[in-house]
Amino acid sequence: MNASRLRRLQRGFTLVEAIVAIVIIGILGAVVAVFIRAPIQGYVDTVARAEASDEADLALRRMAREIRLALPNSVRVSADGDAIEFLLTKTGGRYLAAEDGATEGTPLDFANPAVTSFTVVGGLRAPLKTSDYIVVYNLGPGMEPADAYAFARPGSARNIARVAEPVALGGGTIKLAGGNPFARDDAMPSPGRRFHVVSTPVTFQCETKGGQLVLTRYAGYDIRAAIGDTRTGTTQASVLARRLASCAGLFSYGSADAELRRSALVLLSLGVHARVSGDTSGDTGGGAVRLVHQVHVDNTP
């Protein structure tokens, strides 16, 4: 093998050849990207919508579970449907009545305000705290004196009272704080001799936080006369869902929805934006996923 041929065999790529190779690889890469971009973007969008659906579904289930525990006739919705409020019950029971003719125990007195304690038939199924309320025969807003929300107006509460002393699980006697509001001239005993124990008012509200619409749960505050009043007392707040599509019409149950009220149905319509590709802050939303859920409430007082 002569020296000239050896030099030709040892020669590498020229600059032109390298550039041509790079151009060809780039063209092939662009062609491949065109075909795989759509499936990949479709997968990313599907995952984002699934996450938005899961977030909306979890929020709806959480709200539905608590709304089913609402004190009968205590559900109320704001005028534009961006908030719902109710009194959350923790337990209930049957009170001893004078008509029972029992020889032991203290009946719940609807005539003598000096009698501030009563006997629970069968004992309590949950312990009571001094922050709990006892409610008898609640008929709801506009039905005073049988409206538990009247507790927010001094002197108007006639079917609700605070618990004066803690009561252990299975306890048989409840003492009322501040006298016996059930004893009055227009007394309204429960036909089934039932009472409910309310632990706290609860509000689910759509509002703007950090530049986005969020669904917030409020609890642990004092009973207020109207849903639009300021919440006072120790308030607990937690965000259930972010990137909401709209606040209007989130909740339906009120004077504008008489059929829903007659049917005791609360309509929840929650729209949540999917995350935009590459966004981890949650501040920007993509296409919205909307879930609708109906909750039946027990309005038998």
mmCIF file of C-alpha atoms in Angstrom:
data_model
loop_
_atom_site.group_PDB
_atom_site.id
_atom_site.type_symbol
_atom_site.label_atom_id
_atom_site.label_comp_id
_atom_site.label_asym_id
_atom_site.label_seq_id
_atom_site.Cartn_x
_atom_site.Cartn_y
_atom_site.Cartn_z
ATOM 1 C CA MET A 1 0.000 0.000 0.000
ATOM 2 C CA ASN A 2 1.546 3.290 -1.088
ATOM 3 C CA ALA A 3 1.665 6.382 1.085
ATOM 4 C CA SER A 4 -0.991 8.250 -0.971
ATOM 5 C CA ARG A 5 -3.584 5.505 -0.558
ATOM 6 C CA LEU A 6 -2.802 5.184 3.172
ATOM 7 C CA ARG A 7 -3.442 8.904 3.667
ATOM 8 C CA ARG A 8 -6.821 8.604 1.915
ATOM 9 C CA LEU A 9 -7.873 5.684 4.160
ATOM 10 C CA GLN A 10 -6.928 7.583 7.349
ATOM 11 C CA ARG A 11 -8.795 10.737 6.336
ATOM 12 C CA GLY A 12 -11.873 11.721 8.583
ATOM 13 C CA PHE A 13 -15.097 13.605 7.780
ATOM 14 C CA THR A 14 -14.802 16.949 6.160
ATOM 15 C CA LEU A 15 -16.629 19.994 7.541
ATOM 16 C CA VAL A 16 -19.097 19.884 4.664
ATOM 17 C CA GLU A 17 -19.890 16.241 5.323
ATOM 18 C CA ALA A 18 -20.458 16.948 9.041
ATOM 19 C CA ILE A 19 -22.805 19.850 8.247
ATOM 20 C CA VAL A 20 -24.765 17.743 5.783
ATOM 21 C CA ALA A 21 -25.125 14.971 8.401
ATOM 22 C CA ILE A 22 -26.342 17.450 11.020
ATOM 23 C CA VAL A 23 -28.888 18.911 8.609
ATOM 24 C CA ILE A 24 -30.216 15.477 7.714
ATOM 25 C CA ILE A 25 -30.501 14.460 11.378
ATOM 26 C CA GLY A 26 -32.306 17.742 12.127
ATOM 27 C CA ILE A 27 -34.776 17.146 9.325
ATOM 28 C CA LEU A 28 -35.436 13.604 10.499
ATOM 29 C CA GLY A 29 -35.877 14.852 14.106
ATOM 30 C CA ALA A 30 -38.357 17.524 12.996
ATOM 31 C CA VAL A 31 -40.351 14.987 11.010
ATOM 32 C CA VAL A 32 -40.478 12.609 13.985
ATOM 33 C CA ALA A 33 -41.435 15.467 16.357
ATOM 34 C CA VAL A 34 -44.401 16.391 14.160
ATOM 35 C CA PHE A 35 -45.802 12.881 14.492
ATOM 36 C CA ILE A 36 -45.171 12.376 18.237
ATOM 37 C CA ARG A 37 -45.998 15.870 19.508
ATOM 38 C CA ALA A 38 -49.776 15.463 19.204
ATOM 39 C CA PRO A 39 -49.957 12.120 21.118
ATOM 40 C CA ILE A 40 -47.657 13.437 23.857
ATOM 41 C CA GLN A 41 -49.652 16.671 24.216
ATOM 42 C CA GLY A 42 -52.854 14.642 24.256
ATOM 43 C CA TYR A 43 -51.487 12.499 27.063
ATOM 44 C CA VAL A 44 -50.396 15.558 29.070
ATOM 45 C CA ASP A 45 -53.817 17.190 28.621
ATOM 46 C CA THR A 46 -55.577 13.979 29.652
ATOM 47 C CA VAL A 47 -53.506 13.772 32.846
ATOM 48 C CA ALA A 48 -54.235 17.444 33.612
ATOM 49 C CA ARG A 49 -57.992 16.948 33.116
ATOM 50 C CA ALA A 50 -57.899 13.809 35.263
ATOM 51 C CA GLU A 51 -56.190 15.752 38.058
ATOM 52 C CA ALA A 52 -58.780 18.530 37.780
ATOM 53 C CA SER A 53 -61.598 15.949 37.862
ATOM 54 C CA ASP A 54 -60.123 14.272 40.927
ATOM 55 C CA GLU A 55 -59.792 17.623 42.710
ATOM 56 C CA ALA A 56 -63.389 18.593 41.884
ATOM 57 C CA ASP A 57 -64.731 15.140 42.799
ATOM 58 C CA LEU A 58 -62.925 15.139 46.148
ATOM 59 C CA ALA A 59 -64.282 18.594 46.984
ATOM 60 C CA LEU A 60 -67.824 17.576 46.014
ATOM 61 C CA ARG A 61 -67.668 14.417 48.109
ATOM 62 C CA ARG A 62 -66.350 16.361 51.106
ATOM 63 C CA MET A 63 -69.152 18.928 50.821
ATOM 64 C CA ALA A 64 -71.831 16.275 50.248
ATOM 65 C CA ARG A 65 -70.753 14.283 53.305
ATOM 66 C CA GLU A 66 -71.080 17.315 55.578
ATOM 67 C CA ILE A 67 -74.245 18.714 53.985
ATOM 68 C CA ARG A 68 -75.978 15.398 54.736
ATOM 69 C CA LEU A 69 -75.174 16.059 58.419
ATOM 70 C CA ALA A 70 -76.786 19.517 58.344
ATOM 71 C CA LEU A 71 -79.354 20.381 60.997
ATOM 72 C CA PRO A 72 -82.816 20.000 59.416
ATOM 73 C CA ASN A 73 -83.912 23.238 57.701
ATOM 74 C CA SER A 74 -80.572 24.972 58.341
ATOM 75 C CA VAL A 75 -79.186 24.942 54.777
ATOM 76 C CA ARG A 76 -79.062 28.389 53.179
ATOM 77 C CA VAL A 77 -77.368 29.689 50.025
ATOM 78 C CA SER A 78 -76.146 33.177 49.125
ATOM 79 C CA ALA A 79 -78.059 35.217 46.542
ATOM 80 C CA ASP A 80 -75.566 34.609 43.706
ATOM 81 C CA GLY A 81 -74.909 30.985 44.672
ATOM 82 C CA ASP A 82 -71.231 31.426 45.587
ATOM 83 C CA ALA A 83 -71.625 30.234 49.210
ATOM 84 C CA ILE A 84 -73.601 27.705 51.219
ATOM 85 C CA GLU A 85 -73.992 27.603 54.999
ATOM 86 C CA PHE A 86 -75.534 25.126 57.413
ATOM 87 C CA LEU A 87 -75.342 24.019 61.045
ATOM 88 C CA LEU A 88 -73.323 20.814 61.351
ATOM 89 C CA THR A 89 -74.744 18.165 63.676
ATOM 90 C CA LYS A 90 -72.532 15.723 65.567
ATOM 91 C CA THR A 91 -75.220 13.594 67.189
ATOM 92 C CA GLY A 92 -78.779 13.686 68.445
ATOM 93 C CA GLY A 93 -81.216 11.703 70.484
ATOM 94 C CA ARG A 94 -84.560 11.550 72.204
ATOM 95 C CA TYR A 95 -85.296 13.663 75.240
ATOM 96 C CA LEU A 96 -87.401 12.469 78.153
ATOM 97 C CA ALA A 97 -90.830 14.118 77.949
ATOM 98 C CA ALA A 98 -93.424 14.641 80.661
ATOM 99 C CA GLU A 99 -95.861 12.647 78.531
ATOM 100 C CA ASP A 100 -93.640 9.588 78.929
ATOM 101 C CA GLY A 101 -94.824 9.250 82.520
ATOM 102 C CA ALA A 102 -91.383 8.085 83.695
ATOM 103 C CA THR A 103 -90.793 7.867 87.446
ATOM 104 C CA GLU A 104 -87.075 8.612 87.083
ATOM 105 C CA GLY A 105 -85.155 11.254 85.178
ATOM 106 C CA THR A 106 -85.854 14.899 84.322
ATOM 107 C CA PRO A 107 -88.114 15.656 81.356
ATOM 108 C CA LEU A 108 -87.231 18.555 79.044
ATOM 109 C CA ASP A 109 -89.512 21.255 80.428
ATOM 110 C CA PHE A 110 -91.396 23.445 77.941
ATOM 111 C CA ALA A 111 -93.224 25.402 80.652
ATOM 112 C CA ASN A 112 -90.815 26.164 83.507
ATOM 113 C CA PRO A 113 -87.671 28.137 82.448
ATOM 114 C CA ALA A 114 -86.056 27.363 85.811
ATOM 115 C CA VAL A 115 -85.598 23.706 84.824
ATOM 116 C CA THR A 116 -82.303 23.825 82.899
ATOM 117 C CA SER A 117 -81.453 20.148 82.516
ATOM 118 C CA PHE A 118 -83.073 17.114 80.951
ATOM 119 C CA THR A 119 -82.555 13.387 80.603
ATOM 120 C CA VAL A 120 -81.474 11.737 77.359
ATOM 121 C CA VAL A 121 -83.344 8.521 76.665
ATOM 122 C CA GLY A 122 -80.785 5.801 75.953
ATOM 123 C CA GLY A 123 -77.757 8.013 76.594
ATOM 124 C CA LEU A 124 -75.623 10.071 74.233
ATOM 125 C CA ARG A 125 -73.840 8.529 71.274
ATOM 126 C CA ALA A 126 -71.094 11.176 71.272
ATOM 127 C CA PRO A 127 -69.467 13.314 73.983
ATOM 128 C CA LEU A 128 -70.581 16.944 74.281
ATOM 129 C CA LYS A 129 -68.520 20.096 74.803
ATOM 130 C CA THR A 130 -69.545 23.501 76.134
ATOM 131 C CA SER A 131 -69.206 24.867 72.593
ATOM 132 C CA ASP A 132 -72.005 22.576 71.359
ATOM 133 C CA TYR A 133 -75.650 23.592 70.916
ATOM 134 C CA ILE A 134 -78.886 21.733 71.684
ATOM 135 C CA VAL A 135 -81.618 22.339 69.079
ATOM 136 C CA VAL A 136 -85.243 21.196 69.235
ATOM 137 C CA TYR A 137 -87.695 21.289 66.312
ATOM 138 C CA ASN A 138 -85.867 23.603 63.914
ATOM 139 C CA LEU A 139 -88.050 24.920 61.073
ATOM 140 C CA GLY A 140 -85.423 27.187 59.540
ATOM 141 C CA PRO A 141 -84.953 30.828 58.477
ATOM 142 C CA GLY A 142 -88.093 32.946 58.571
ATOM 143 C CA MET A 143 -89.803 30.549 60.981
ATOM 144 C CA GLU A 144 -89.035 32.181 64.335
ATOM 145 C CA PRO A 145 -89.156 31.222 67.107
ATOM 146 C CA ALA A 146 -88.240 27.841 65.569
ATOM 147 C CA ASP A 147 -85.106 29.165 63.821
ATOM 148 C CA ALA A 148 -81.712 28.167 65.222
ATOM 149 C CA TYR A 149 -80.013 31.078 63.432
ATOM 150 C CA ALA A 150 -81.936 33.402 65.785
ATOM 151 C CA PHE A 151 -79.286 32.493 68.382
ATOM 152 C CA ALA A 152 -77.242 35.331 66.842
ATOM 153 C CA ARG A 153 -79.906 37.841 67.970
ATOM 154 C CA PRO A 154 -80.038 38.080 71.789
ATOM 155 C CA GLY A 155 -83.456 37.271 73.130
ATOM 156 C CA SER A 156 -84.672 35.716 69.861
ATOM 157 C CA ALA A 157 -83.308 32.190 70.286
ATOM 158 C CA ARG A 158 -86.213 30.023 71.411
ATOM 159 C CA ASN A 159 -85.305 26.566 70.110
ATOM 160 C CA ILE A 160 -81.539 26.478 70.695
ATOM 161 C CA ALA A 161 -79.266 26.587 73.739
ATOM 162 C CA ARG A 162 -75.603 26.012 74.514
ATOM 163 C CA VAL A 163 -74.419 23.061 76.571
ATOM 164 C CA ALA A 164 -73.450 24.246 80.072
ATOM 165 C CA GLU A 165 -71.191 21.335 81.063
ATOM 166 C CA PRO A 166 -69.256 18.677 79.136
ATOM 167 C CA VAL A 167 -71.036 15.328 78.885
ATOM 168 C CA ALA A 168 -69.214 12.030 78.373
ATOM 169 C CA LEU A 169 -70.100 9.401 75.808
ATOM 170 C CA GLY A 170 -73.213 7.575 76.990
ATOM 171 C CA GLY A 171 -74.097 10.358 79.427
ATOM 172 C CA GLY A 172 -77.750 10.649 80.339
ATOM 173 C CA THR A 173 -78.190 14.256 81.491
ATOM 174 C CA ILE A 174 -77.626 17.527 79.626
ATOM 175 C CA LYS A 175 -77.525 20.896 81.376
ATOM 176 C CA LEU A 176 -78.385 24.030 79.397
ATOM 177 C CA ALA A 177 -76.386 27.254 79.678
ATOM 178 C CA GLY A 178 -78.150 30.576 80.219
ATOM 179 C CA GLY A 179 -81.506 29.192 81.236
ATOM 180 C CA ASN A 180 -84.106 27.131 79.396
ATOM 181 C CA PRO A 181 -85.140 28.862 76.136
ATOM 182 C CA PHE A 182 -87.507 26.016 75.229
ATOM 183 C CA ALA A 183 -89.926 27.001 78.032
ATOM 184 C CA ARG A 184 -92.197 29.697 76.583
ATOM 185 C CA ASP A 185 -95.841 30.480 75.971
ATOM 186 C CA ASP A 186 -95.605 29.438 72.317
ATOM 187 C CA ALA A 187 -93.532 26.346 73.072
ATOM 188 C CA MET A 188 -92.950 24.010 70.117
ATOM 189 C CA PRO A 189 -91.901 20.546 71.336
ATOM 190 C CA SER A 190 -90.684 18.041 68.787
ATOM 191 C CA PRO A 191 -93.482 15.654 67.730
ATOM 192 C CA GLY A 192 -90.911 12.863 67.836
ATOM 193 C CA ARG A 193 -89.366 14.193 71.073
ATOM 194 C CA ARG A 194 -86.061 14.538 69.293
ATOM 195 C CA PHE A 195 -83.174 16.932 69.748
ATOM 196 C CA HIS A 196 -80.056 17.582 67.665
ATOM 197 C CA VAL A 197 -76.570 18.531 68.795
ATOM 198 C CA VAL A 198 -74.879 21.156 66.605
ATOM 199 C CA SER A 199 -71.094 21.445 66.826
ATOM 200 C CA THR A 200 -70.475 24.453 64.550
ATOM 201 C CA PRO A 201 -71.785 26.432 61.606
ATOM 202 C CA VAL A 202 -70.035 25.524 58.344
ATOM 203 C CA THR A 203 -69.660 27.637 55.201
ATOM 204 C CA PHE A 204 -68.317 26.571 51.810
ATOM 205 C CA GLN A 205 -67.473 29.712 49.878
ATOM 206 C CA CYS A 206 -65.959 30.535 46.481
ATOM 207 C CA GLU A 207 -63.632 33.526 46.715
ATOM 208 C CA THR A 208 -60.531 35.088 45.189
ATOM 209 C CA LYS A 209 -57.199 34.294 46.836
ATOM 210 C CA GLY A 210 -53.765 34.845 45.316
ATOM 211 C CA GLY A 211 -55.216 35.874 41.974
ATOM 212 C CA GLN A 212 -57.310 32.724 41.485
ATOM 213 C CA LEU A 213 -60.753 31.481 42.491
ATOM 214 C CA VAL A 214 -60.654 28.965 45.337
ATOM 215 C CA LEU A 215 -63.248 27.010 47.316
ATOM 216 C CA THR A 216 -62.756 27.506 51.071
ATOM 217 C CA ARG A 217 -64.380 25.752 54.032
ATOM 218 C CA TYR A 218 -65.006 27.869 57.138
ATOM 219 C CA ALA A 219 -65.988 26.419 60.526
ATOM 220 C CA GLY A 220 -65.585 27.051 64.240
ATOM 221 C CA TYR A 221 -67.168 30.519 64.220
ATOM 222 C CA ASP A 222 -70.225 31.847 66.064
ATOM 223 C CA ILE A 223 -73.716 31.395 64.642
ATOM 224 C CA ARG A 224 -74.600 34.472 62.559
ATOM 225 C CA ALA A 225 -78.019 35.835 61.672
ATOM 226 C CA ALA A 226 -77.492 36.072 57.893
ATOM 227 C CA ILE A 227 -75.126 34.280 55.538
ATOM 228 C CA GLY A 228 -73.581 37.594 54.486
ATOM 229 C CA ASP A 229 -72.734 38.695 58.045
ATOM 230 C CA THR A 230 -69.131 38.826 59.244
ATOM 231 C CA ARG A 231 -67.854 35.618 60.824
ATOM 232 C CA THR A 232 -66.798 36.180 64.447
ATOM 233 C CA GLY A 233 -65.070 33.956 66.978
ATOM 234 C CA THR A 234 -62.319 31.417 66.354
ATOM 235 C CA THR A 235 -62.564 30.603 62.658
ATOM 236 C CA GLN A 236 -61.012 27.565 60.979
ATOM 237 C CA ALA A 237 -60.376 27.882 57.235
ATOM 238 C CA SER A 238 -59.139 25.301 54.728
ATOM 239 C CA VAL A 239 -58.976 25.367 50.913
ATOM 240 C CA LEU A 240 -60.778 22.464 49.211
ATOM 241 C CA ALA A 241 -60.185 23.304 45.540
ATOM 242 C CA ARG A 242 -58.216 25.819 43.464
ATOM 243 C CA ARG A 243 -58.423 27.210 39.917
ATOM 244 C CA LEU A 244 -62.237 27.352 39.946
ATOM 245 C CA ALA A 245 -63.820 28.343 36.637
ATOM 246 C CA SER A 246 -66.562 30.496 38.185
ATOM 247 C CA CYS A 247 -68.209 31.327 41.515
ATOM 248 C CA ALA A 248 -71.690 32.115 40.210
ATOM 249 C CA GLY A 249 -74.218 29.304 40.571
ATOM 250 C CA LEU A 250 -71.855 27.017 42.449
ATOM 251 C CA PHE A 251 -74.659 26.184 44.932
ATOM 252 C CA SER A 252 -78.409 26.050 44.317
ATOM 253 C CA TYR A 253 -80.978 25.755 47.111
ATOM 254 C CA GLY A 254 -83.175 28.695 48.014
ATOM 255 C CA SER A 255 -86.084 30.960 47.159
ATOM 256 C CA ALA A 256 -85.040 31.047 43.510
ATOM 257 C CA ASP A 257 -85.028 27.256 43.444
ATOM 258 C CA ALA A 258 -88.314 26.453 45.159
ATOM 259 C CA GLU A 259 -88.497 23.008 43.556
ATOM 260 C CA LEU A 260 -85.079 22.087 44.956
ATOM 261 C CA ARG A 261 -86.146 23.222 48.420
ATOM 262 C CA ARG A 262 -89.387 21.250 48.269
ATOM 263 C CA SER A 263 -87.431 18.198 47.181
ATOM 264 C CA ALA A 264 -84.760 18.866 49.856
ATOM 265 C CA LEU A 265 -82.045 18.767 47.173
ATOM 266 C CA VAL A 266 -78.855 20.817 47.202
ATOM 267 C CA LEU A 267 -77.329 21.170 43.728
ATOM 268 C CA LEU A 268 -73.535 21.497 43.569
ATOM 269 C CA SER A 269 -71.915 22.534 40.262
ATOM 270 C CA LEU A 270 -68.140 22.787 40.492
ATOM 271 C CA GLY A 271 -65.885 23.724 37.560
ATOM 272 C CA VAL A 272 -62.099 23.426 37.937
ATOM 273 C CA HIS A 273 -59.478 24.487 35.385
ATOM 274 C CA ALA A 274 -56.851 21.915 34.428
ATOM 275 C CA ARG A 275 -53.222 22.903 34.918
ATOM 276 C CA VAL A 276 -51.446 24.338 31.900
ATOM 277 C CA SER A 277 -48.542 22.205 30.629
ATOM 278 C CA GLY A 278 -45.401 23.022 32.598
ATOM 279 C CA ASP A 279 -47.225 25.075 35.238
ATOM 280 C CA THR A 280 -46.538 23.946 38.811
ATOM 281 C CA SER A 281 -47.851 26.986 40.654
ATOM 282 C CA GLY A 282 -51.519 26.276 39.965
ATOM 283 C CA ASP A 283 -52.103 29.994 39.276
ATOM 284 C CA THR A 284 -52.927 29.497 35.592
ATOM 285 C CA GLY A 285 -55.724 27.232 34.424
ATOM 286 C CA GLY A 286 -56.285 25.370 31.193
ATOM 287 C CA GLY A 287 -59.600 23.927 29.991
ATOM 288 C CA ALA A 288 -62.229 23.533 32.708
ATOM 289 C CA VAL A 289 -63.739 20.288 33.985
ATOM 290 C CA ARG A 290 -67.216 20.665 35.483
ATOM 291 C CA LEU A 291 -68.874 18.128 37.789
ATOM 292 C CA VAL A 292 -72.463 18.334 39.033
ATOM 293 C CA HIS A 293 -73.728 16.603 42.159
ATOM 294 C CA GLN A 294 -77.068 16.515 43.986
ATOM 295 C CA VAL A 295 -77.260 16.066 47.750
ATOM 296 C CA HIS A 296 -80.457 15.114 49.555
ATOM 297 C CA VAL A 297 -80.847 16.699 52.989
ATOM 298 C CA ASP A 298 -83.116 15.485 55.764
ATOM 299 C CA ASN A 299 -85.410 18.376 56.701
ATOM 300 C CA THR A 300 -87.562 16.451 59.140
ATOM 301 C CA PRO A 301 -87.170 18.408 62.397
#
